[in-house]
């Protein structure tokens, strides 16, 4: 069974950083890109970026280019997303999602999401 | 970036009825790279359709997708009780991939 297990909820002060994890199981971790997508309360889904677990290369949405870093640990079959300079508007549910087998940017498996609350 | 507009916002139907959901793009979606997802409260999205009309393994055939260019449709032939949910479209033909705001299919 293919699973993406995400880390627990985070509460951060404005200006802080957060690092979320996403552990994959049930498939070859390096075979599919991993993506991060967020959903603010009452808002739509927003693609943040992706990492190629095999090469470690990344691609970020322009909006997050300066604040997000995606990394991976192939020995742990895990991907990480670190966001800096957090703002209250970053309060959202953050999903990791597996990209399609052929590298297209649609998502066939999703984690349950990690809630991030940014508040003073 | 491509903006996806879904309509209607809410669709009120009874079990057994047919549902037809629309997703319109602000510009042509390259190679019809359009996906549909189902999302239930408190759950992550579930992939229903990719490539505008292809179903992943395990998705019931009452779900079908059609369309091309800027106009796409998700049809549910006969609504089952578990089909009442929010449906989202997503384009992946150009970067960044973008999502529609969703159509809620509710019990009439």
Tab-separated table of C-alpha atoms in Angstrom:
chain	number	residue	atom	x	y	z
A	1	UNK	CA	0.000	0.000	0.000
A	2	UNK	CA	1.405	3.349	-1.041
A	3	UNK	CA	1.444	5.787	1.862
A	4	UNK	CA	2.716	9.280	2.538
A	5	UNK	CA	2.937	9.971	6.265
A	6	UNK	CA	3.324	13.586	7.273
A	7	UNK	CA	4.635	15.135	10.462
A	8	UNK	CA	2.435	16.613	13.163
A	9	UNK	CA	0.883	20.015	13.518
A	10	UNK	CA	3.048	23.074	14.104
A	11	UNK	CA	2.376	26.416	15.776
A	12	UNK	CA	4.848	29.156	14.941
A	13	UNK	CA	5.377	32.834	15.636
A	14	UNK	CA	5.458	35.257	12.705
A	15	UNK	CA	8.958	35.459	11.288
A	16	UNK	CA	9.868	31.925	12.363
A	17	UNK	CA	10.652	28.942	10.158
A	18	UNK	CA	9.016	25.546	9.948
A	19	UNK	CA	10.232	22.255	8.526
A	20	UNK	CA	7.680	19.606	7.568
A	21	UNK	CA	8.375	16.002	6.722
A	22	UNK	CA	6.744	13.458	4.450
A	23	UNK	CA	7.753	9.786	4.673
A	24	UNK	CA	6.937	7.523	1.777
A	25	UNK	CA	6.329	3.791	1.851
A	26	UNK	CA	4.964	1.102	-0.430
A	27	UNK	CA	6.805	2.180	-3.567
A	28	UNK	CA	10.285	3.086	-4.791
A	29	UNK	CA	10.834	6.538	-3.318
A	30	UNK	CA	13.081	7.722	-6.136
A	31	UNK	CA	10.623	6.793	-8.903
A	32	UNK	CA	8.194	9.678	-8.508
A	33	UNK	CA	8.500	13.404	-7.886
A	34	UNK	CA	7.102	14.625	-4.574
A	35	UNK	CA	5.107	17.824	-4.481
A	36	UNK	CA	3.909	20.167	-1.760
A	37	UNK	CA	0.457	21.718	-1.996
A	38	UNK	CA	-1.208	23.892	0.614
A	39	UNK	CA	-4.803	24.715	1.412
A	40	UNK	CA	-5.718	27.668	3.565
A	41	UNK	CA	-9.042	27.531	5.359
A	42	UNK	CA	-11.821	28.282	2.890
A	43	UNK	CA	-9.298	28.712	0.107
A	44	UNK	CA	-8.312	26.631	-2.861
A	45	UNK	CA	-5.344	24.351	-3.311
A	46	UNK	CA	-2.032	26.034	-4.097
A	47	UNK	CA	0.988	24.243	-5.570
A	48	UNK	CA	4.213	25.214	-3.825
A	49	UNK	CA	6.856	23.197	-5.561
A	50	UNK	CA	8.359	19.816	-6.184
A	51	UNK	CA	11.472	17.739	-5.625
A	52	UNK	CA	12.897	14.941	-7.728
A	53	UNK	CA	13.897	12.447	-5.017
A	54	UNK	CA	16.360	10.737	-7.315
A	55	UNK	CA	18.430	13.774	-8.313
A	56	UNK	CA	17.470	16.096	-5.474
A	57	UNK	CA	16.568	18.819	-7.951
A	58	UNK	CA	13.763	21.184	-7.088
A	59	UNK	CA	11.310	23.511	-8.765
A	60	UNK	CA	9.352	26.109	-6.811
A	61	UNK	CA	6.356	28.254	-7.551
A	62	UNK	CA	7.534	31.810	-8.065
A	63	UNK	CA	5.495	32.948	-5.076
A	64	UNK	CA	7.532	30.778	-2.727
A	65	UNK	CA	10.907	30.931	-4.461
A	66	UNK	CA	12.568	33.048	-1.771
A	67	UNK	CA	11.122	31.340	1.298
A	68	UNK	CA	10.856	27.610	0.602
A	69	UNK	CA	13.498	24.890	0.488
A	70	UNK	CA	12.659	21.303	-0.388
A	71	UNK	CA	15.056	18.495	0.399
A	72	UNK	CA	15.019	14.739	0.633
A	73	UNK	CA	16.722	11.868	2.433
A	74	UNK	CA	16.665	8.824	0.199
A	75	UNK	CA	17.888	6.540	3.003
A	76	UNK	CA	14.760	7.439	4.979
A	77	UNK	CA	12.422	7.717	1.967
A	78	UNK	CA	11.503	11.135	3.242
A	79	UNK	CA	11.011	14.563	1.793
A	80	UNK	CA	11.111	17.838	3.670
A	81	UNK	CA	9.731	21.299	3.084
A	82	UNK	CA	11.154	24.221	5.040
A	83	UNK	CA	9.495	27.614	4.911
A	84	UNK	CA	11.050	30.707	6.445
A	85	UNK	CA	9.792	34.167	7.399
A	86	UNK	CA	6.357	32.800	8.249
A	87	UNK	CA	3.374	35.140	8.117
A	88	UNK	CA	-0.153	34.713	9.493
A	89	UNK	CA	-1.376	34.159	5.940
A	90	UNK	CA	0.807	31.032	5.776
A	91	UNK	CA	-1.616	29.388	8.190
A	92	UNK	CA	-2.843	26.413	6.203
A	93	UNK	CA	-2.949	22.655	5.772
A	94	UNK	CA	0.181	21.524	3.948
A	95	UNK	CA	0.009	18.344	1.874
A	96	UNK	CA	2.734	16.326	0.295
A	97	UNK	CA	1.586	14.489	-2.811
A	98	UNK	CA	3.182	11.986	-5.145
A	99	UNK	CA	3.527	13.037	-8.743
A	100	UNK	CA	2.566	10.753	-11.583
A	101	UNK	CA	4.861	7.961	-12.696
A	102	UNK	CA	5.760	9.778	-15.904
A	103	UNK	CA	6.709	13.059	-14.273
A	104	UNK	CA	3.504	14.909	-15.002
A	105	UNK	CA	2.369	17.321	-12.337
A	106	UNK	CA	-0.807	15.601	-11.255
A	107	UNK	CA	-0.981	13.822	-7.943
A	108	UNK	CA	-2.009	10.220	-7.454
A	109	UNK	CA	-1.303	9.774	-3.740
A	110	UNK	CA	-1.641	12.376	-1.014
A	111	UNK	CA	-0.576	12.559	2.597
A	112	UNK	CA	-3.136	13.485	5.243
A	113	UNK	CA	-1.652	16.956	5.589
A	114	UNK	CA	0.133	18.933	8.305
A	115	UNK	CA	-1.560	21.916	9.894
A	116	UNK	CA	0.651	24.955	10.319
A	117	UNK	CA	-0.643	27.842	12.406
A	118	UNK	CA	1.233	31.129	12.368
A	119	UNK	CA	0.160	33.378	15.189
A	120	UNK	CA	1.607	35.683	17.778
B	1	UNK	CA	-0.774	31.346	-14.761
B	2	UNK	CA	-3.905	29.553	-15.894
B	3	UNK	CA	-7.024	30.322	-13.879
B	4	UNK	CA	-9.596	27.526	-13.638
B	5	UNK	CA	-13.221	28.449	-12.997
B	6	UNK	CA	-15.561	25.704	-11.867
B	7	UNK	CA	-19.319	25.808	-12.119
B	8	UNK	CA	-21.709	25.565	-10.547
B	9	UNK	CA	-20.417	26.328	-7.079
B	10	UNK	CA	-22.906	23.903	-5.575
B	11	UNK	CA	-24.914	21.150	-7.237
B	12	UNK	CA	-27.891	19.771	-5.335
B	13	UNK	CA	-28.854	16.307	-6.533
B	14	UNK	CA	-30.370	13.073	-5.273
B	15	UNK	CA	-28.694	9.649	-5.196
B	16	UNK	CA	-29.076	7.938	-8.553
B	17	UNK	CA	-29.103	11.183	-10.521
B	18	UNK	CA	-26.471	12.261	-13.019
B	19	UNK	CA	-24.009	15.019	-12.114
B	20	UNK	CA	-22.312	17.236	-14.677
B	21	UNK	CA	-19.543	19.552	-13.449
B	22	UNK	CA	-17.733	22.162	-15.512
B	23	UNK	CA	-14.171	23.468	-15.428
B	24	UNK	CA	-13.223	26.345	-17.702
B	25	UNK	CA	-9.638	27.515	-18.197
B	26	UNK	CA	-8.500	31.082	-18.813
B	27	UNK	CA	-6.331	29.796	-21.664
B	28	UNK	CA	-5.989	26.537	-23.518
B	29	UNK	CA	-4.701	23.643	-21.410
B	30	UNK	CA	-1.726	22.129	-23.168
B	31	UNK	CA	-2.263	18.536	-24.353
B	32	UNK	CA	-5.484	18.430	-22.310
B	33	UNK	CA	-3.451	17.942	-19.169
B	34	UNK	CA	-6.445	18.277	-16.868
B	35	UNK	CA	-7.118	16.259	-13.724
B	36	UNK	CA	-10.123	15.912	-11.440
B	37	UNK	CA	-10.077	15.158	-7.723
B	38	UNK	CA	-12.689	14.345	-5.116
B	39	UNK	CA	-12.276	15.825	-1.636
B	40	UNK	CA	-14.362	14.956	1.399
B	41	UNK	CA	-14.337	16.958	4.657
B	42	UNK	CA	-11.177	16.354	6.656
B	43	UNK	CA	-9.599	14.275	3.879
B	44	UNK	CA	-6.961	14.813	1.258
B	45	UNK	CA	-7.993	15.004	-2.398
B	46	UNK	CA	-8.371	11.736	-4.302
B	47	UNK	CA	-7.413	11.524	-7.970
B	48	UNK	CA	-10.366	10.602	-10.187
B	49	UNK	CA	-9.313	11.571	-13.712
B	50	UNK	CA	-6.082	12.582	-15.452
B	51	UNK	CA	-5.391	13.549	-19.024
B	52	UNK	CA	-8.940	14.919	-19.169
B	53	UNK	CA	-10.512	11.477	-19.583
B	54	UNK	CA	-8.331	8.699	-18.142
B	55	UNK	CA	-9.284	6.940	-14.938
B	56	UNK	CA	-6.647	5.557	-12.551
B	57	UNK	CA	-6.977	1.949	-11.474
B	58	UNK	CA	-9.693	1.557	-8.877
B	59	UNK	CA	-11.835	4.540	-9.843
B	60	UNK	CA	-15.393	3.421	-10.659
B	61	UNK	CA	-16.512	3.810	-14.259
B	62	UNK	CA	-19.448	5.986	-13.238
B	63	UNK	CA	-16.855	8.780	-13.190
B	64	UNK	CA	-15.941	10.081	-16.617
B	65	UNK	CA	-14.108	13.121	-17.917
B	66	UNK	CA	-14.298	14.890	-21.233
B	67	UNK	CA	-13.357	18.102	-22.947
B	68	UNK	CA	-10.427	19.841	-24.543
B	69	UNK	CA	-8.823	23.249	-24.921
B	70	UNK	CA	-10.487	25.455	-22.330
B	71	UNK	CA	-13.663	23.531	-21.490
B	72	UNK	CA	-13.727	20.332	-19.487
B	73	UNK	CA	-16.455	18.282	-17.851
B	74	UNK	CA	-16.622	15.693	-15.106
B	75	UNK	CA	-19.685	13.470	-15.217
B	76	UNK	CA	-20.932	11.096	-12.564
B	77	UNK	CA	-23.471	8.823	-14.205
B	78	UNK	CA	-25.445	7.749	-11.135
B	79	UNK	CA	-24.645	9.333	-7.824
B	80	UNK	CA	-23.879	6.948	-4.991
B	81	UNK	CA	-24.149	8.117	-1.357
B	82	UNK	CA	-20.348	8.245	-1.099
B	83	UNK	CA	-20.085	10.596	-4.095
B	84	UNK	CA	-21.397	13.631	-2.257
B	85	UNK	CA	-18.238	15.700	-1.870
B	86	UNK	CA	-16.266	18.588	-3.346
B	87	UNK	CA	-14.764	18.106	-6.815
B	88	UNK	CA	-11.684	19.999	-7.952
B	89	UNK	CA	-10.119	20.354	-11.346
B	90	UNK	CA	-6.401	20.946	-11.861
B	91	UNK	CA	-4.371	21.768	-14.945
B	92	UNK	CA	-0.801	20.573	-15.307
B	93	UNK	CA	-0.151	21.620	-18.872
B	94	UNK	CA	1.727	24.725	-17.874
B	95	UNK	CA	3.626	25.854	-14.827
B	96	UNK	CA	2.585	26.436	-12.176
B	97	UNK	CA	-0.082	23.746	-11.951
B	98	UNK	CA	-3.290	25.365	-10.758
B	99	UNK	CA	-6.555	24.222	-9.216
B	100	UNK	CA	-10.129	25.340	-9.542
B	101	UNK	CA	-12.087	26.474	-6.509
B	102	UNK	CA	-14.266	23.391	-6.515
B	103	UNK	CA	-17.862	22.318	-7.006
B	104	UNK	CA	-19.719	20.881	-4.041
B	105	UNK	CA	-22.137	18.094	-4.871
B	106	UNK	CA	-24.676	18.008	-2.054
B	107	UNK	CA	-27.684	15.882	-1.251
B	108	UNK	CA	-30.901	17.477	-2.401
